[in-house]
Structures are given as C-alpha cells and as structure tokens.
Short mmCIF file of C-alpha atoms in Angstrom, two decimals:
data_model
loop_
_atom_site.label_atom_id
_atom_site.label_comp_id
_atom_site.label_asym_id
_atom_site.label_seq_id
_atom_site.Cartn_x
_atom_site.Cartn_y
_atom_site.Cartn_z
CA MET A 384 107.52 65.70 111.45
CA ASP A 385 111.20 66.59 111.08
CA LYS A 386 111.65 70.45 111.01
CA GLY A 387 113.67 70.58 108.04
CA ASP A 388 111.21 68.38 106.24
CA ALA A 389 108.22 70.83 107.45
CA ALA A 390 110.07 74.17 106.35
CA TRP A 391 110.69 72.59 102.73
CA VAL A 392 106.86 71.88 102.47
CA LEU A 393 106.00 75.34 103.70
CA VAL A 394 108.09 76.94 101.29
CA SER A 395 107.11 74.62 98.39
CA ALA A 396 103.28 75.53 99.45
CA ALA A 397 104.39 79.32 98.97
CA LEU A 398 105.96 78.44 95.66
CA VAL A 399 102.75 76.68 94.26
CA LEU A 400 100.57 79.64 95.54
CA PHE A 401 102.65 82.07 93.61
CA MET A 402 102.26 80.24 90.43
CA VAL A 403 98.43 81.82 90.39
CA PRO A 404 99.42 85.05 89.98
CA GLY A 405 102.14 83.93 87.36
CA LEU A 406 99.30 82.01 85.71
CA ALA A 407 97.46 85.06 85.34
CA LEU A 408 100.09 87.07 83.73
CA PHE A 409 101.05 83.98 81.58
CA TYR A 410 97.30 83.94 80.30
CA GLY A 411 96.83 87.65 80.53
CA GLY A 412 99.62 88.52 78.16
CA MET A 413 97.86 86.38 75.71
CA VAL A 414 94.35 87.88 75.51
CA ARG A 415 93.39 91.07 73.85
CA ALA A 416 93.90 94.19 75.88
CA LYS A 417 89.77 94.65 76.32
CA HIS A 418 89.70 91.21 78.41
CA MET A 419 92.97 91.28 80.64
CA LEU A 420 91.34 92.50 83.89
CA ASN A 421 88.84 89.65 83.22
CA MET A 422 91.48 86.72 82.74
CA LEU A 423 93.64 88.17 86.15
CA MET A 424 90.10 88.03 87.73
CA MET A 425 89.26 84.51 86.70
CA ASN A 426 92.91 83.22 88.09
CA VAL A 427 92.43 85.60 91.29
CA TYR A 428 89.11 84.42 92.20
CA CYS A 429 90.32 80.74 92.53
CA LEU A 430 92.60 82.34 95.35
CA GLY A 431 89.58 83.48 97.25
CA VAL A 432 86.66 80.73 96.75
CA VAL A 433 89.00 77.41 96.50
CA PRO A 434 90.54 77.95 100.07
CA VAL A 435 86.96 78.33 101.42
CA VAL A 436 85.57 75.36 99.74
CA TRP A 437 88.67 73.35 100.87
CA ALA A 438 88.57 74.13 104.60
CA ILE A 439 84.99 73.42 104.38
CA VAL A 440 84.82 70.06 102.58
CA GLY A 441 87.47 69.72 99.79
CA TYR A 442 90.24 68.37 101.94
CA SER A 443 88.11 65.95 103.75
CA LEU A 444 87.14 64.58 100.03
CA VAL A 445 90.71 64.00 99.41
CA GLY A 446 92.67 63.71 102.47
CA GLY A 447 89.79 62.08 104.62
CA SER A 448 89.21 58.74 105.35
CA ASN A 449 87.57 57.12 102.21
CA THR A 450 84.08 56.03 102.69
CA GLY A 451 83.85 52.31 103.24
CA GLY A 452 87.21 52.38 101.57
CA ASN A 453 85.87 52.48 98.49
CA GLY A 454 89.04 54.17 96.90
CA PHE A 455 86.94 56.50 94.69
CA VAL A 456 86.02 59.49 97.17
CA GLY A 457 87.04 60.66 100.42
CA GLY A 458 84.77 60.67 103.49
CA PHE A 459 83.53 63.57 105.60
CA ASP A 460 85.65 63.09 108.64
CA LEU A 461 87.67 66.11 108.10
CA VAL A 462 84.43 68.44 107.34
CA GLY A 463 85.53 72.25 108.62
CA MET A 464 88.82 70.45 109.63
CA SER A 465 87.02 69.02 112.44
CA GLY A 466 88.68 67.20 115.36
CA LEU A 467 92.32 68.80 114.67
CA THR A 468 93.32 70.71 117.79
CA GLY A 469 96.77 70.74 119.65
CA PRO A 470 100.45 70.68 118.31
CA ASP A 471 99.95 67.03 116.87
CA ALA A 472 97.67 68.46 114.17
CA GLY A 473 100.09 70.58 112.58
CA PRO A 474 101.38 68.27 109.95
CA THR A 475 97.75 67.53 108.85
CA TYR A 476 97.18 71.40 108.51
CA LEU A 477 100.56 71.71 106.70
CA ALA A 478 99.27 68.88 104.28
CA ALA A 479 96.01 70.58 103.84
CA ALA A 480 97.74 73.73 103.16
CA PHE A 481 100.17 72.30 100.50
CA ALA A 482 97.21 70.33 98.68
CA LEU A 483 95.28 73.58 98.97
CA THR A 484 97.43 75.15 96.45
CA PHE A 485 97.21 72.67 93.81
CA ALA A 486 93.33 72.59 94.10
CA VAL A 487 93.33 76.41 93.57
CA ILE A 488 95.34 76.47 90.51
CA THR A 489 93.88 73.36 88.97
CA PRO A 490 90.98 75.14 87.90
CA ALA A 491 92.57 78.05 86.90
CA LEU A 492 94.15 76.26 84.47
CA ILE A 493 90.63 76.12 82.86
CA SER A 494 90.14 79.96 82.60
CA GLY A 495 92.50 80.05 79.51
CA ALA A 496 90.37 77.76 77.45
CA VAL A 497 87.17 79.99 77.76
CA ALA A 498 88.84 83.24 77.68
CA ASP A 499 87.26 86.26 75.93
CA ARG A 500 83.56 84.94 76.04
CA MET A 501 82.41 83.37 79.45
CA LYS A 502 80.34 85.32 82.11
CA PHE A 503 82.28 85.55 85.12
CA ALA A 504 78.95 84.88 87.20
CA ALA A 505 79.08 81.67 85.78
CA TRP A 506 82.64 81.09 86.57
CA ALA A 507 82.07 81.99 89.75
CA VAL A 508 79.68 79.22 90.19
CA PHE A 509 81.59 76.71 88.28
CA VAL A 510 84.79 76.72 89.95
CA PRO A 511 83.34 75.67 93.68
CA LEU A 512 81.43 73.12 91.94
CA TRP A 513 84.21 71.64 89.89
CA VAL A 514 86.51 71.43 92.89
CA VAL A 515 83.96 69.28 94.65
CA LEU A 516 82.74 67.48 92.24
CA VAL A 517 85.61 66.58 89.82
CA TYR A 518 88.68 67.32 91.64
CA GLY A 519 88.02 65.74 94.94
CA PRO A 520 87.13 62.51 93.86
CA VAL A 521 90.26 62.58 90.93
CA GLY A 522 92.54 63.65 93.93
CA THR A 523 91.07 60.65 95.93
CA TRP A 524 92.16 58.50 92.97
CA LEU A 525 95.85 58.99 93.23
CA TRP A 526 96.58 61.14 96.48
CA GLY A 527 93.74 59.70 99.18
CA GLY A 528 95.79 56.90 100.72
CA ASP A 529 93.75 54.44 99.52
CA GLY A 530 92.66 55.54 96.12
CA TRP A 531 92.01 53.00 93.49
CA VAL A 532 94.53 54.16 90.90
CA THR A 533 97.51 54.04 93.41
CA ALA A 534 96.08 50.84 94.76
CA ARG A 535 96.69 49.02 91.36
CA GLY A 536 100.17 50.26 90.93
CA GLY A 537 99.27 53.61 88.91
CA LEU A 538 101.44 56.58 89.52
CA ASP A 539 101.38 60.51 89.34
CA PHE A 540 104.00 61.98 91.44
CA ALA A 541 102.62 65.73 91.33
CA GLY A 542 99.79 65.96 89.17
CA GLY A 543 99.69 64.69 85.44
CA LEU A 544 96.28 63.09 86.15
CA VAL A 545 94.96 65.21 89.01
CA VAL A 546 95.70 68.22 87.63
CA HIS A 547 96.78 68.32 83.89
CA ILE A 548 94.90 65.84 82.19
CA ASN A 549 91.89 66.55 84.82
CA ALA A 550 91.89 70.49 83.99
CA GLY A 551 92.63 69.55 80.52
CA VAL A 552 89.78 67.62 79.37
CA ALA A 553 87.53 69.94 81.32
CA ALA A 554 88.75 72.84 79.23
CA LEU A 555 88.32 70.71 75.84
CA VAL A 556 84.61 70.10 77.19
CA ALA A 557 83.86 73.88 78.20
CA VAL A 558 84.91 75.19 74.77
CA LEU A 559 82.88 72.71 73.01
CA VAL A 560 79.99 73.65 75.08
CA LEU A 561 80.66 77.37 74.83
CA GLY A 562 81.44 77.90 71.02
CA LYS A 563 83.68 79.98 69.37
CA ARG A 564 84.57 83.31 70.04
CA LYS A 565 82.98 86.02 67.63
CA GLY A 566 85.23 86.36 64.75
CA TRP A 567 87.41 83.41 65.42
CA PRO A 568 89.16 81.90 63.60
CA GLY A 569 88.95 84.41 60.77
CA ASP A 570 89.90 87.66 62.76
CA PRO A 571 93.13 88.15 64.03
CA MET A 572 93.13 87.82 67.89
CA PRO A 573 97.28 88.49 68.72
CA PRO A 574 98.29 88.65 72.43
CA HIS A 575 98.17 92.43 73.57
CA ASN A 576 101.33 92.20 75.84
CA LEU A 577 104.00 89.28 75.14
CA PRO A 578 106.17 90.64 77.69
CA PHE A 579 103.57 89.69 80.58
CA THR A 580 103.66 86.11 78.93
CA VAL A 581 107.14 85.66 79.26
CA VAL A 582 107.45 86.99 82.93
CA GLY A 583 104.42 84.88 83.96
CA ALA A 584 106.35 81.87 82.33
CA GLY A 585 109.07 82.53 84.30
CA ILE A 586 106.86 82.73 87.54
CA LEU A 587 105.59 79.51 86.54
CA TRP A 588 108.63 77.77 86.35
CA PHE A 589 110.07 79.13 89.72
CA GLY A 590 106.79 78.14 91.26
CA TRP A 591 106.99 74.51 89.70
CA PHE A 592 109.66 73.81 91.99
CA GLY A 593 107.80 73.90 94.60
CA PHE A 594 105.06 72.09 92.73
CA ASN A 595 107.38 68.93 91.84
CA ALA A 596 110.04 68.77 94.40
CA GLY A 597 107.38 69.87 97.16
CA SER A 598 105.42 66.60 96.35
CA ALA A 599 108.12 64.81 97.88
CA LEU A 600 106.75 65.91 101.21
CA GLY A 601 110.19 66.82 102.64
CA ALA A 602 113.85 67.94 102.38
CA ASN A 603 114.87 64.73 100.93
CA GLU A 604 116.73 62.82 98.00
CA VAL A 605 113.37 62.44 96.20
CA ALA A 606 113.11 66.29 96.17
CA MET A 607 116.53 66.58 94.88
CA ILE A 608 115.56 64.59 92.00
CA ALA A 609 112.22 66.03 91.19
CA PHE A 610 113.86 69.50 91.42
CA TRP A 611 116.70 68.21 88.85
CA ASN A 612 114.09 66.61 86.38
CA THR A 613 112.02 69.93 86.81
CA PHE A 614 114.79 71.88 85.55
CA LEU A 615 115.51 69.75 82.45
CA ALA A 616 112.28 69.26 81.35
CA GLY A 617 111.55 73.05 81.24
CA ALA A 618 114.85 73.71 79.39
CA ALA A 619 114.26 70.93 76.84
CA GLY A 620 110.37 71.81 76.63
CA MET A 621 111.54 75.29 75.37
CA ILE A 622 114.08 74.28 73.03
CA GLY A 623 111.77 71.64 71.74
CA TRP A 624 109.12 73.74 70.99
CA VAL A 625 111.26 76.44 69.32
CA VAL A 626 113.41 74.09 66.84
CA VAL A 627 109.88 72.57 65.76
CA GLU A 628 108.55 75.97 65.10
CA TRP A 629 111.74 77.19 63.56
CA LEU A 630 111.59 74.34 61.11
CA LYS A 631 107.99 74.44 60.22
CA ASP A 632 107.21 78.15 60.25
CA GLY A 633 110.53 79.68 59.66
CA HIS A 634 111.20 81.50 62.66
CA PRO A 635 111.40 81.22 66.59
CA THR A 636 108.89 83.22 68.53
CA THR A 637 108.87 84.57 72.06
CA LEU A 638 105.43 82.75 72.85
CA GLY A 639 106.43 79.57 71.34
CA ALA A 640 109.40 79.49 73.82
CA ALA A 641 107.23 80.19 76.78
CA SER A 642 104.76 77.91 75.68
CA GLY A 643 107.32 75.26 75.15
CA ALA A 644 108.88 75.57 78.83
CA VAL A 645 105.31 75.18 80.29
CA ALA A 646 104.74 72.15 78.14
CA GLY A 647 108.02 70.58 79.09
CA LEU A 648 107.15 71.41 82.81
CA VAL A 649 103.36 69.84 82.50
CA CYS A 650 105.01 66.84 80.78
CA VAL A 651 107.61 65.93 83.73
CA THR A 652 104.90 66.34 86.60
CA PRO A 653 103.63 63.28 86.67
CA ALA A 654 107.10 61.58 86.63
CA ALA A 655 109.26 64.24 88.57
CA GLY A 656 110.03 61.88 91.56
CA PHE A 657 110.19 58.51 89.65
CA VAL A 658 112.97 59.11 86.91
CA GLY A 659 116.57 59.80 87.02
CA GLY A 660 119.29 60.67 84.90
CA THR A 661 118.55 62.72 82.07
CA ALA A 662 115.04 61.42 81.65
CA GLY A 663 113.94 64.77 82.18
CA LEU A 664 115.29 65.91 78.75
CA ALA A 665 113.47 63.34 77.16
CA PHE A 666 110.40 64.24 78.72
CA GLY A 667 110.83 68.21 77.92
CA PHE A 668 111.70 67.83 74.37
CA ALA A 669 109.00 65.09 73.58
CA ALA A 670 106.26 67.69 75.03
CA GLY A 671 107.89 71.04 73.28
CA ALA A 672 107.40 68.98 69.90
CA ILE A 673 104.24 67.53 70.37
CA CYS A 674 102.48 70.12 72.12
CA TYR A 675 103.34 72.58 69.63
CA LEU A 676 102.16 70.30 67.13
CA ALA A 677 98.63 69.42 68.96
CA VAL A 678 98.14 73.50 69.47
CA GLY A 679 97.65 73.61 65.53
CA LEU A 680 95.16 70.74 65.74
CA LYS A 681 92.35 73.33 67.08
CA TYR A 682 92.29 75.16 63.59
CA LYS A 683 92.09 72.01 61.64
CA ILE A 684 89.60 70.51 63.95
CA GLY A 685 87.62 73.54 64.68
CA TYR A 686 87.52 74.07 68.77
CA ASP A 687 88.38 77.47 69.97
CA ASP A 688 90.67 76.75 72.62
CA SER A 689 91.60 80.34 73.32
CA LEU A 690 95.05 79.91 75.09
CA ASP A 691 95.98 76.68 73.97
CA VAL A 692 95.18 74.64 77.48
CA VAL A 693 93.91 71.35 75.67
CA GLY A 694 97.03 71.46 73.51
CA VAL A 695 99.52 72.24 76.57
CA HIS A 696 97.81 70.77 79.75
CA LEU A 697 95.80 67.81 78.48
CA VAL A 698 98.34 66.57 75.56
CA GLY A 699 101.26 67.41 77.81
CA GLY A 700 99.93 65.78 80.76
CA LEU A 701 98.87 62.29 78.87
CA LEU A 702 102.11 62.62 77.09
CA GLY A 703 104.03 62.49 80.53
CA THR A 704 101.51 60.18 82.35
CA MET A 705 102.24 57.53 79.53
CA MET A 706 105.83 57.88 79.26
CA LEU A 707 106.27 57.35 83.08
CA GLY A 708 105.11 53.92 82.16
CA LEU A 709 108.46 53.66 79.95
CA PHE A 710 110.87 55.42 81.96
CA ALA A 711 109.96 54.96 85.65
CA ASP A 712 113.13 53.52 87.44
CA ALA A 713 112.58 52.64 91.01
CA SER A 714 116.43 51.87 91.46
CA ALA A 715 117.25 55.50 90.77
CA VAL A 716 115.24 57.28 93.18
CA GLY A 717 115.16 54.36 95.58
CA GLY A 718 111.31 53.85 95.68
CA GLU A 719 108.82 50.83 95.41
CA PHE A 720 106.99 51.00 92.49
CA HIS A 721 106.67 49.04 89.01
CA ASP A 722 109.62 49.81 86.78
CA GLY A 723 108.88 51.24 83.03
CA LEU A 724 109.08 49.22 80.08
CA LEU A 725 112.41 50.57 79.15
CA PHE A 726 113.78 49.60 82.66
CA GLY A 727 112.66 45.81 82.68
CA GLY A 728 109.33 46.29 83.98
CA GLY A 729 107.38 45.14 81.06
CA THR A 730 104.10 46.83 80.17
CA THR A 731 102.44 46.64 83.94
CA LEU A 732 102.84 50.07 84.64
CA LEU A 733 101.93 51.16 81.25
CA VAL A 734 98.80 49.73 81.22
CA GLU A 735 97.85 51.09 84.77
CA GLN A 736 98.91 54.69 83.54
CA GLY A 737 96.65 54.25 80.47
CA LEU A 738 93.79 53.08 82.75
CA GLY A 739 94.38 55.87 85.08
CA ALA A 740 94.30 58.43 82.29
CA LEU A 741 91.08 56.95 80.22
CA ALA A 742 89.19 57.05 83.77
CA THR A 743 90.33 61.12 84.60
CA LEU A 744 89.20 61.74 80.68
CA ALA A 745 85.79 59.95 81.21
CA TYR A 746 85.01 60.98 84.81
CA SER A 747 86.03 64.73 84.59
CA GLY A 748 84.75 65.29 81.07
CA GLY A 749 81.29 63.89 81.76
CA VAL A 750 80.69 65.63 85.28
CA THR A 751 82.36 68.98 84.01
CA PHE A 752 79.67 68.53 80.97
CA VAL A 753 76.87 68.19 83.42
CA ILE A 754 78.06 71.09 85.61
CA LEU A 755 78.27 73.54 82.51
CA LYS A 756 74.80 72.33 81.18
CA VAL A 757 73.24 73.23 84.35
CA ILE A 758 74.91 76.46 85.06
CA ASP A 759 73.92 77.25 81.30
CA ALA A 760 70.16 76.37 81.63
CA THR A 761 70.30 78.68 84.99
CA ILE A 762 71.95 81.64 84.72
CA GLY A 763 73.70 81.05 81.35
CA LEU A 764 77.44 80.68 80.34
CA ARG A 765 77.93 82.86 77.61
CA VAL A 766 78.15 86.83 77.72
CA SER A 767 76.14 88.58 74.86
CA GLU A 768 77.84 89.24 71.52
CA GLU A 769 77.66 92.94 72.19
CA ASP A 770 79.41 92.47 75.81
CA GLU A 771 82.11 90.15 73.73
CA LEU A 772 82.77 92.85 71.31
CA ARG A 773 82.65 95.53 73.97
CA GLY A 774 85.36 93.72 76.31
CA LEU A 775 84.81 91.53 79.51
CA ASP A 776 87.13 94.06 81.56
CA LEU A 777 84.11 96.74 81.08
CA SER A 778 81.04 94.52 80.65
CA GLN A 779 81.98 92.03 83.54
CA HIS A 780 83.77 94.30 85.99
CA ALA A 781 83.14 97.98 84.53
CA GLU A 782 86.67 98.74 84.75
CA THR A 783 89.74 98.81 82.12
CA ALA A 784 93.32 97.38 82.56
CA TYR A 785 94.58 100.68 80.18
CA ASN A 786 93.54 104.13 80.69
CA PHE A 787 94.91 105.41 77.20
CA ALA A 788 93.01 108.50 77.73
CA ASP A 789 94.94 109.88 80.44
CA ILE A 790 98.51 108.63 79.66
CA ASN A 791 99.83 112.28 79.28
#
C-alpha cells in the first residue's frame, strides 16, 4: 500500500474515532442535566465494547469472505484476526481499524433516540448484539466485496445505508418498544447545555472529513472531491435548516444551526465520492429543510425520539441515498458506476438505491425489534419511573455531572 494513502487512512480513522466524543457532547448538551453522564456513558461504552467484538468476530463478518459467495453475510475466516501475520498483513489491519471506527459510531447514534429512559444494563447488552446481528450483515451488503447490493449496482460511499438508515430505523424501533418518556410531550424538556451541543457539532463536522474523504481509502482525487462535498453539504445544511426554521417559527436557533449542519453531513455521506461540482449544496439544502420538517412529525405522530435521531439520521440517510440516484456522475469523479437520472443514467440507479434502502429498513428494523424484545423479556429495557424522575446519572451510575452544592 502506498505510504501516502496509508497515512491518510490512518489519520481518517483517528478523525472518525474523535466523532464519538463529539457525538457524546452533541447529544449530552441536549438532554436534561440529570441525564448528562448517562448519555456520555452510552456513547463512550461503544468505544469500549465494539472494538472487542470487532476484533473477535465483527470484522470477519464484513471483511471476511462471504460464506458460499452469498453476498449477505461474511464468513468466519478472519475470526480473531486469524492468519494475519507479518508486514504484508498491515493493510488488512488498517482496513479493519478504519472500518471499526464506523462500527463504533453507528450504534452510538441510536443512543440519542432512547435517552432518559433506557437501562444502562440493557444498552450494554444491546450494543454488541446489534453490531454482530445487524451492522455486520448490512455492512457486507455494501462493503463486503461481493455484497448483493453492490453487485446489483447500488452505491453507498461512506454509510448512508450502512450507518444512517441502519441506525435510524433501529432508533425508531427502539423508541416504539421503549415508549415515551415520563411527561412527554406535555412537560418541557429543554437542552441543559447548548454550548456543548454546538461544540459537539463542530467536532462531528471535523471528524466527518475523515468519515467521507477517508472512505476513498487513499490520498487521491476521489478523497479530494469527497472532502469538498462534505464542506459544502454541512454548510448548506445549516443554512437550509435555519432559513426554514426562521420562516416557519419566526426565529433562528442555535440548536437548529447545529442540527442542520449534521443533517447536511448525513445526507451527503452516501454520495460524497460519487458527485461533483456544487451537488453538495443541493444535498445540504435539501437535508436542512426536509429534516427540520421531519423532526416535527414526532409530535404529530406521537413517537418520542428524544434527540431527533429519526428525523436527522433516518430521514437524512434516506434522502441522500435516493438523491444519489439523481445526482451520481461518473464523469465527475472518474468512476465506473451508473449515472444518476439527472446525468443521463435513467432510473436504473434510482431503483437500486430504493431497493437497498428498503432492504435495510426491513432487516435492521426487524432484527432490532427481536433483540430489544428478548432483552426486555430477560433483564428489562426501561428504568423504573422513580429512577427516570430521579435522573439516570444517579440511578444508573451513582454520580452526577454537576455538583452545585460545592460550587463555592
């Protein structure tokens, strides 16, 4: 492997890893003060348990050879990273490490939907099961070499299907199984620290350059294009959200600006290395406006998605995946794939993108439901009403984020 390419992927892996504490701050600032440490812990826990699972079996399910060439789930030839010895194994270890950072942050995204009411013990069991049973197979479909979605011509540059739709539909299923927070939606539950949320959004954007541009797997022209699209989409997402919010509600908010930037980044993720020019602006503006409107649906429909994971990640991921079927431009990036509808490719790619999205929704949603119901039937999913009102920091971790009694 070229040393320059290897260096860029190493740096990109570190950037994606940094997104996890960024996500923790982004989410942590939005919860009430009594739940702050629990939200941080749910995210940090993913940094601990997922690498263990990944090294033992997770990477083999995605990076290993597909059993029988079925294209649906990887084999077990790399269980425990077996057989990887000597300097020639270095690129495989690097690929495993870069892929690991995606596997870490994907279940962490789900934590924002179940904030304030899920037992930490249930979360501790859910994460490794979900990574093996859901993330591994869906990752194989797109990134496993001979995955069935890729074989049909479907595209996902950096995780629209594998990360955002996957986590987003799991989040929706989780909130439906868990039920609403005590007092929602009648009681006010404002963010306790919006500066944390803005800082977290900035860290996420910073790390997203590794997330998207790093997915080119080299310091090459595609990485440069993906970097450019990531910049444009984040900026346009922020503006799109704020403009619609301003027109509809009469004021722009800090939370809206941060959420809009993240929505734009989510939307461009599947397309970052497949579109050129100013297409990133279209992805960002569309995501900012549509995800803002989608977030409001939870009050009309009645599902308690605490921190808008469904509205931003599920809707943003679906939007970006389908827009790719319109905007994909092989000539812009020198690639070999179906052009989108707007670039003379007809509806072929659009159909394949829709098929991949539907399959992810069905599989991830169904298996997530089974995992949650099994956990609920054994150790239980939800804290007691008393523990919820007391706060998950004290009830789950016996500590508090802020010791106001000793402030002087």
